[in-house]
PDB file of C-alpha atoms in Angstrom:
ATOM      1  CA  MET A  30    -124.257 156.668 -16.660  1.00 51.00           C
ATOM      2  CA  ASN A  31    -122.782 156.606 -20.133  1.00 59.00           C
ATOM      3  CA  LYS A  32    -119.736 154.560 -19.129  1.00 62.00           C
ATOM      4  CA  LYS A  33    -121.274 151.196 -19.986  1.00 61.00           C
ATOM      5  CA  LEU A  34    -122.235 152.415 -23.442  1.00 63.00           C
ATOM      6  CA  ALA A  35    -118.777 153.907 -23.977  1.00 60.00           C
ATOM      7  CA  ALA A  36    -117.180 150.656 -22.871  1.00 57.00           C
ATOM      8  CA  ALA A  37    -119.225 148.704 -25.381  1.00 53.00           C
ATOM      9  CA  LEU A  38    -118.224 151.100 -28.147  1.00 53.00           C
ATOM     10  CA  SER A  39    -114.532 151.177 -27.327  1.00 47.00           C
ATOM     11  CA  GLY A  40    -114.356 147.430 -26.944  1.00 43.00           C
ATOM     12  CA  GLY A  41    -116.127 146.383 -30.125  1.00 42.00           C
ATOM     13  CA  ALA A  42    -115.266 146.375 -33.777  1.00 41.00           C
ATOM     14  CA  VAL A  43    -116.365 149.692 -35.206  1.00 42.00           C
ATOM     15  CA  LEU A  44    -115.247 149.295 -38.776  1.00 46.00           C
ATOM     16  CA  VAL A  45    -112.244 151.578 -38.598  1.00 45.00           C
ATOM     17  CA  LEU A  46    -110.445 148.855 -40.543  1.00 46.00           C
ATOM     18  CA  VAL A  47    -107.456 148.494 -38.262  1.00 39.00           C
ATOM     19  CA  LEU A  48    -105.200 146.700 -40.694  1.00 37.00           C
ATOM     20  CA  SER A  49    -101.536 145.871 -40.271  1.00 35.00           C
ATOM     21  CA  GLY A  50     -98.785 144.099 -42.151  1.00 36.00           C
ATOM     22  CA  CYS A  51     -98.042 144.238 -45.833  1.00 38.00           C
ATOM     23  CA  GLY A  52     -96.750 140.805 -46.856  1.00 41.00           C
ATOM     24  CA  ASP A  53     -95.575 140.186 -50.405  1.00 45.00           C
ATOM     25  CA  ASP A  54     -96.312 142.393 -53.396  1.00 46.00           C
ATOM     26  CA  GLU A  55     -99.928 142.039 -54.461  1.00 43.00           C
ATOM     27  CA  GLY A  56    -101.227 141.882 -57.981  1.00 70.00           C
ATOM     28  CA  ASP A  57    -102.228 145.111 -59.673  1.00 87.00           C
ATOM     29  CA  LYS A  58    -105.890 144.112 -59.781  1.00 92.00           C
ATOM     30  CA  VAL A  59    -106.062 143.498 -56.049  1.00 93.00           C
ATOM     31  CA  ASN A  60    -104.291 146.766 -55.296  1.00 93.00           C
ATOM     32  CA  ASP A  61    -106.523 148.643 -57.702  1.00 94.00           C
ATOM     33  CA  TRP A  62    -109.621 147.241 -55.996  1.00 95.00           C
ATOM     34  CA  ALA A  63    -108.274 148.153 -52.591  1.00 93.00           C
ATOM     35  CA  LYS A  64    -107.572 151.727 -53.704  1.00 94.00           C
ATOM     36  CA  THR A  65    -111.001 152.090 -55.280  1.00 95.00           C
ATOM     37  CA  PHE A  66    -112.749 150.905 -52.135  1.00 94.00           C
ATOM     38  CA  CYS A  67    -110.548 152.676 -49.592  1.00 94.00           C
ATOM     39  CA  ASP A  68    -110.766 156.036 -51.387  1.00 95.00           C
ATOM     40  CA  GLN A  69    -114.564 155.843 -51.170  1.00 94.00           C
ATOM     41  CA  ALA A  70    -114.578 154.391 -47.670  1.00 93.00           C
ATOM     42  CA  GLN A  71    -112.282 156.936 -46.027  1.00 93.00           C
ATOM     43  CA  PRO A  72    -114.925 159.634 -45.336  1.00 94.00           C
ATOM     44  CA  GLN A  73    -117.255 157.015 -43.867  1.00 94.00           C
ATOM     45  CA  ILE A  74    -114.540 155.474 -41.697  1.00 91.00           C
ATOM     46  CA  GLN A  75    -113.805 158.979 -40.422  1.00 93.00           C
ATOM     47  CA  LYS A  76    -117.496 159.603 -39.789  1.00 94.00           C
ATOM     48  CA  ARG A  77    -117.717 156.441 -37.741  1.00 92.00           C
ATOM     49  CA  ALA A  78    -114.633 157.355 -35.713  1.00 92.00           C
ATOM     50  CA  ASN A  79    -116.118 160.775 -34.955  1.00 94.00           C
ATOM     51  CA  ALA A  80    -119.400 159.196 -33.886  1.00 93.00           C
ATOM     52  CA  ASN A  81    -117.653 156.782 -31.560  1.00 90.00           C
ATOM     53  CA  GLN A  82    -115.657 159.634 -30.023  1.00 92.00           C
ATOM     54  CA  LEU A  83    -118.820 161.660 -29.496  1.00 92.00           C
ATOM     55  CA  ILE A  84    -120.252 158.928 -27.282  1.00 89.00           C
ATOM     56  CA  ILE A  85    -117.011 158.104 -25.505  1.00 89.00           C
ATOM     57  CA  SER A  86    -116.219 161.755 -24.771  1.00 89.00           C
ATOM     58  CA  THR A  87    -119.643 162.602 -23.368  1.00 87.00           C
ATOM     59  CA  ALA A  88    -119.199 162.908 -19.611  1.00 77.00           C
ATOM     60  CA  ALA A  89    -120.776 160.092 -17.636  1.00 76.00           C
ATOM     61  CA  ASP A  90    -122.539 162.506 -15.312  1.00 79.00           C
ATOM     62  CA  SER A  91    -123.944 164.720 -18.042  1.00 87.00           C
ATOM     63  CA  LYS A  92    -127.652 165.436 -17.973  1.00 91.00           C
ATOM     64  CA  PRO A  93    -129.750 162.621 -19.499  1.00 93.00           C
ATOM     65  CA  ALA A  94    -130.895 164.906 -22.313  1.00 94.00           C
ATOM     66  CA  THR A  95    -127.258 165.664 -23.204  1.00 94.00           C
ATOM     67  CA  ILE A  96    -126.331 161.990 -23.300  1.00 93.00           C
ATOM     68  CA  GLN A  97    -129.469 161.185 -25.269  1.00 94.00           C
ATOM     69  CA  ALA A  98    -128.693 163.801 -27.913  1.00 95.00           C
ATOM     70  CA  ALA A  99    -125.054 162.697 -28.272  1.00 94.00           C
ATOM     71  CA  ASP A 100    -125.883 159.000 -28.505  1.00 95.00           C
ATOM     72  CA  SER A 101    -128.774 159.567 -30.905  1.00 96.00           C
ATOM     73  CA  LYS A 102    -126.605 161.591 -33.288  1.00 96.00           C
ATOM     74  CA  ALA A 103    -123.765 159.083 -33.074  1.00 95.00           C
ATOM     75  CA  PHE A 104    -125.985 156.107 -33.853  1.00 96.00           C
ATOM     76  CA  GLN A 105    -127.530 157.918 -36.812  1.00 97.00           C
ATOM     77  CA  ASP A 106    -124.084 158.832 -38.154  1.00 96.00           C
ATOM     78  CA  ILE A 107    -122.865 155.242 -37.802  1.00 94.00           C
ATOM     79  CA  ALA A 108    -125.960 153.922 -39.576  1.00 96.00           C
ATOM     80  CA  ASP A 109    -125.446 156.395 -42.420  1.00 97.00           C
ATOM     81  CA  ALA A 110    -121.753 155.498 -42.645  1.00 95.00           C
ATOM     82  CA  ASP A 111    -122.497 151.780 -42.795  1.00 92.00           C
ATOM     83  CA  ARG A 112    -124.933 152.271 -45.674  1.00 95.00           C
ATOM     84  CA  ALA A 113    -122.361 154.343 -47.513  1.00 96.00           C
ATOM     85  CA  LEU A 114    -119.683 151.707 -46.878  1.00 93.00           C
ATOM     86  CA  ALA A 115    -121.990 149.064 -48.313  1.00 93.00           C
ATOM     87  CA  LYS A 116    -122.372 151.215 -51.425  1.00 95.00           C
ATOM     88  CA  ALA A 117    -118.590 151.626 -51.597  1.00 95.00           C
ATOM     89  CA  VAL A 118    -118.136 147.853 -51.560  1.00 94.00           C
ATOM     90  CA  GLU A 119    -120.803 147.521 -54.260  1.00 95.00           C
ATOM     91  CA  SER A 120    -119.288 150.287 -56.372  1.00 95.00           C
ATOM     92  CA  ALA A 121    -115.806 148.777 -56.190  1.00 94.00           C
ATOM     93  CA  GLY A 122    -117.135 145.552 -57.670  1.00 94.00           C
ATOM     94  CA  ALA A 123    -116.264 142.008 -56.700  1.00 93.00           C
ATOM     95  CA  PRO A 124    -112.682 141.915 -55.386  1.00 92.00           C
ATOM     96  CA  PRO A 125    -110.329 139.925 -57.658  1.00 92.00           C
ATOM     97  CA  VAL A 126    -109.683 137.167 -55.133  1.00 88.00           C
ATOM     98  CA  ALA A 127    -111.061 133.680 -54.576  1.00 85.00           C
ATOM     99  CA  ASN A 128    -114.777 133.858 -53.779  1.00 87.00           C
ATOM    100  CA  GLY A 129    -114.604 137.595 -54.410  1.00 90.00           C
ATOM    101  CA  GLU A 130    -118.239 137.922 -55.415  1.00 93.00           C
ATOM    102  CA  LYS A 131    -119.416 136.137 -52.265  1.00 91.00           C
ATOM    103  CA  ILE A 132    -117.121 138.258 -50.088  1.00 90.00           C
ATOM    104  CA  GLN A 133    -118.585 141.377 -51.697  1.00 91.00           C
ATOM    105  CA  GLN A 134    -122.214 140.323 -51.345  1.00 92.00           C
ATOM    106  CA  ASP A 135    -121.792 139.132 -47.756  1.00 90.00           C
ATOM    107  CA  ALA A 136    -120.125 142.375 -46.740  1.00 90.00           C
ATOM    108  CA  ILE A 137    -122.827 144.475 -48.407  1.00 92.00           C
ATOM    109  CA  LYS A 138    -125.560 142.450 -46.710  1.00 91.00           C
ATOM    110  CA  GLU A 139    -123.994 142.684 -43.272  1.00 88.00           C
ATOM    111  CA  LEU A 140    -123.159 146.389 -43.514  1.00 90.00           C
ATOM    112  CA  ASN A 141    -126.741 147.167 -44.461  1.00 92.00           C
ATOM    113  CA  ALA A 142    -127.932 144.951 -41.617  1.00 91.00           C
ATOM    114  CA  THR A 143    -125.789 146.813 -39.096  1.00 91.00           C
ATOM    115  CA  ALA A 144    -127.108 150.110 -40.443  1.00 94.00           C
ATOM    116  CA  VAL A 145    -130.645 148.963 -39.709  1.00 95.00           C
ATOM    117  CA  ALA A 146    -129.542 147.798 -36.265  1.00 94.00           C
ATOM    118  CA  TYR A 147    -128.012 151.193 -35.452  1.00 95.00           C
ATOM    119  CA  ASP A 148    -131.220 152.834 -36.623  1.00 97.00           C
ATOM    120  CA  GLY A 149    -132.919 150.677 -34.021  1.00 96.00           C
ATOM    121  CA  LEU A 150    -130.501 151.823 -31.329  1.00 95.00           C
ATOM    122  CA  LYS A 151    -131.210 155.434 -32.221  1.00 96.00           C
ATOM    123  CA  LYS A 152    -134.942 154.843 -31.798  1.00 97.00           C
ATOM    124  CA  GLN A 153    -134.312 153.183 -28.429  1.00 95.00           C
ATOM    125  CA  VAL A 154    -132.229 156.118 -27.217  1.00 96.00           C
ATOM    126  CA  ASP A 155    -134.738 158.661 -28.503  1.00 97.00           C
ATOM    127  CA  ALA A 156    -137.490 156.880 -26.573  1.00 96.00           C
ATOM    128  CA  LEU A 157    -135.686 156.979 -23.200  1.00 95.00           C
ATOM    129  CA  ASP A 158    -137.294 158.978 -20.400  1.00 94.00           C
ATOM    130  CA  THR A 159    -134.876 161.817 -19.645  1.00 94.00           C
ATOM    131  CA  SER A 160    -137.079 163.178 -16.860  1.00 94.00           C
ATOM    132  CA  ASN A 161    -136.303 160.231 -14.596  1.00 91.00           C
ATOM    133  CA  GLN A 162    -132.581 159.654 -14.088  1.00 89.00           C
ATOM    134  CA  GLN A 163    -132.927 156.092 -12.803  1.00 91.00           C
ATOM    135  CA  LYS A 164    -135.216 155.027 -15.633  1.00 92.00           C
ATOM    136  CA  PHE A 165    -132.859 156.670 -18.100  1.00 93.00           C
ATOM    137  CA  ALA A 166    -129.859 154.821 -16.629  1.00 91.00           C
ATOM    138  CA  ASP A 167    -131.725 151.517 -16.784  1.00 93.00           C
ATOM    139  CA  GLY A 168    -132.732 152.169 -20.392  1.00 93.00           C
ATOM    140  CA  LEU A 169    -129.188 153.124 -21.340  1.00 92.00           C
ATOM    141  CA  LYS A 170    -127.969 149.801 -19.964  1.00 92.00           C
ATOM    142  CA  VAL A 171    -130.328 147.965 -22.316  1.00 93.00           C
ATOM    143  CA  VAL A 172    -129.049 150.079 -25.220  1.00 93.00           C
ATOM    144  CA  SER A 173    -125.434 149.231 -24.364  1.00 90.00           C
ATOM    145  CA  ASP A 174    -126.255 145.518 -24.197  1.00 91.00           C
ATOM    146  CA  ASN A 175    -127.866 145.713 -27.632  1.00 91.00           C
ATOM    147  CA  LEU A 176    -124.868 147.661 -28.928  1.00 90.00           C
ATOM    148  CA  ALA A 177    -122.544 144.855 -27.849  1.00 87.00           C
ATOM    149  CA  LYS A 178    -124.559 142.407 -29.974  1.00 85.00           C
ATOM    150  CA  ILE A 179    -124.380 144.682 -33.011  1.00 86.00           C
ATOM    151  CA  GLN A 180    -120.604 144.981 -32.690  1.00 78.00           C
ATOM    152  CA  ASN A 181    -120.306 141.276 -33.514  1.00 72.00           C
ATOM    153  CA  MET A 182    -122.141 141.863 -36.792  1.00 70.00           C
ATOM    154  CA  ASP A 183    -119.560 144.495 -37.682  1.00 63.00           C
ATOM    155  CA  GLN A 184    -116.739 142.098 -36.903  1.00 69.00           C
ATOM    156  CA  ASP A 185    -118.047 139.605 -39.420  1.00 71.00           C
ATOM    157  CA  ALA A 186    -118.292 142.226 -42.170  1.00 63.00           C
ATOM    158  CA  VAL A 187    -114.806 143.553 -41.525  1.00 66.00           C
ATOM    159  CA  ALA A 188    -113.295 140.070 -41.388  1.00 81.00           C
ATOM    160  CA  LYS A 189    -114.567 139.262 -44.873  1.00 73.00           C
ATOM    161  CA  LEU A 190    -112.947 142.372 -46.300  1.00 78.00           C
ATOM    162  CA  GLN A 191    -109.603 142.252 -44.535  1.00 80.00           C
ATOM    163  CA  ALA A 192    -108.776 138.585 -44.961  1.00 82.00           C
ATOM    164  CA  GLY A 193    -105.720 137.362 -46.872  1.00 85.00           C
ATOM    165  CA  GLU A 194    -104.199 139.202 -49.800  1.00 87.00           C
ATOM    166  CA  LEU A 195    -107.145 141.564 -50.063  1.00 88.00           C
ATOM    167  CA  GLY A 196    -106.641 142.739 -46.501  1.00 88.00           C
ATOM    168  CA  GLN A 197    -102.922 143.147 -47.079  1.00 89.00           C
ATOM    169  CA  ALA A 198    -103.617 145.323 -50.098  1.00 91.00           C
ATOM    170  CA  MET A 199    -106.127 147.421 -48.152  1.00 90.00           C
ATOM    171  CA  ALA A 200    -103.603 147.872 -45.341  1.00 89.00           C
ATOM    172  CA  LYS A 201    -101.380 149.759 -47.753  1.00 90.00           C
ATOM    173  CA  GLN A 202    -104.084 152.269 -48.641  1.00 91.00           C
ATOM    174  CA  PRO A 203    -104.234 155.546 -46.653  1.00 90.00           C
ATOM    175  CA  GLY A 204    -108.023 155.567 -46.970  1.00 89.00           C
ATOM    176  CA  CYS A 205    -108.317 152.383 -44.908  1.00 88.00           C
ATOM    177  CA  GLN A 206    -106.000 153.463 -42.120  1.00 83.00           C
ATOM    178  CA  THR A 207    -107.343 154.086 -38.634  1.00 76.00           C
ATOM    179  CA  PRO A 208    -108.423 157.749 -38.497  1.00 76.00           C
ATOM    180  CA  LYS A 209    -108.166 160.126 -35.582  1.00 75.00           C
ATOM    181  CA  ALA A 210    -111.529 161.393 -34.473  1.00 67.00           C
ATOM    182  CA  SER A 211    -112.040 165.064 -35.255  1.00 66.00           C
ATOM    183  CA  THR A 212    -114.724 165.495 -32.584  1.00 50.00           C
ATOM    184  CA  PRO A 213    -113.157 167.306 -29.609  1.00 51.00           C
ATOM    185  CA  PRO A 214    -113.517 165.474 -26.289  1.00 45.00           C
ATOM    186  CA  ALA A 215    -116.019 166.854 -23.817  1.00 44.00           C
ATOM    187  CA  SER A 216    -114.700 168.510 -20.666  1.00 40.00           C
ATOM    188  CA  PRO A 217    -114.551 166.027 -17.773  1.00 36.00           C
ATOM    189  CA  LYS A 218    -117.182 166.524 -15.129  1.00 36.00           C
ATOM    190  CA  ALA A 219    -117.271 165.569 -11.478  1.00 32.00           C
ATOM    191  CA  GLY A 220    -118.236 161.990 -12.250  1.00 32.00           C
ATOM    192  CA  GLY A 221    -115.348 161.492 -14.662  1.00 29.00           C
ATOM    193  CA  PRO A 222    -115.447 161.149 -18.444  1.00 28.00           C
ATOM    194  CA  ALA A 223    -116.927 158.146 -20.144  1.00 34.00           C
ATOM    195  CA  SER A 224    -113.814 157.941 -22.305  1.00 30.00           C
ATOM    196  CA  THR A 225    -111.815 155.790 -19.908  1.00 26.00           C
ATOM    197  CA  PRO A 226    -113.552 152.399 -19.767  1.00 29.00           C
ATOM    198  CA  ALA A 227    -111.469 149.486 -18.569  1.00 27.00           C
ATOM    199  CA  THR A 228    -110.629 147.071 -21.344  1.00 25.00           C
ATOM    200  CA  SER A 229    -108.835 143.773 -21.532  1.00 25.00           C
ATOM    201  CA  PRO A 230    -105.748 143.239 -23.741  1.00 24.00           C
ATOM    202  CA  SER A 231    -108.043 141.783 -26.414  1.00 28.00           C
ATOM    203  CA  GLY A 232    -109.871 145.093 -26.671  1.00 30.00           C
ATOM    204  CA  LYS A 233    -113.087 143.717 -25.201  1.00 32.00           C
ATOM    205  CA  PRO A 234    -114.615 145.440 -22.178  1.00 29.00           C
ATOM    206  CA  SER A 235    -113.227 143.972 -18.980  1.00 27.00           C
ATOM    207  CA  ALA A 236    -115.371 142.778 -16.133  1.00 28.00           C
ATOM    208  CA  SER A 237    -114.962 146.106 -14.358  1.00 28.00           C
ATOM    209  CA  ALA A 238    -116.027 148.030 -17.431  1.00 32.00           C
ATOM    210  CA  LYS A 239    -119.072 145.839 -17.877  1.00 33.00           C
ATOM    211  CA  SER A 240    -120.110 146.339 -14.285  1.00 34.00           C
ATOM    212  CA  GLU A 241    -120.059 150.116 -14.461  1.00 39.00           C
ATOM    213  CA  GLU A 242    -123.335 151.908 -14.904  1.00 40.00           C
TER     214      GLU A 242
END
């Protein structure tokens, strides 16, 4: 039941800032900005990773109320993390690169927008009827479809921050490295865990993952 939602989460951009490559030496100002931002962002990136893991590790055949509680908490945590990340971008100031002020303002705007969107997902999940398994499954499918749309908003925000020399500088900072989720995975149940959705090489949910309920 939760597989489709887990597939959407695992396949989308979730602002863990997966950055690679270091390139040439960057200027001190760019590196200083990257350190300032990444140091503030690290707890929020970790919070997001934990929230994603909470959804993915919730067994697909868990009771509707269990899935509802896990998804609701995860969406709230992601919304809170996005708002905090927007504040971290604002606090770090405009990055010292071409169009730095626009990059900063666009990222802040989009992060706040995704926070509002995740708040909306939480309200949708909270409103699902857990007393009727079929209705709950149908409602969860709508939530997962909406989640997939929100993931694209996150991609835009991340792209603006990790482009060019700024992204290379951020890649060097421990605070912007991909964290390991600290939330322990749930024990697999008879229906199998929701943590194994099929994905394509690009990281997007494959056709089989999308077809799973």
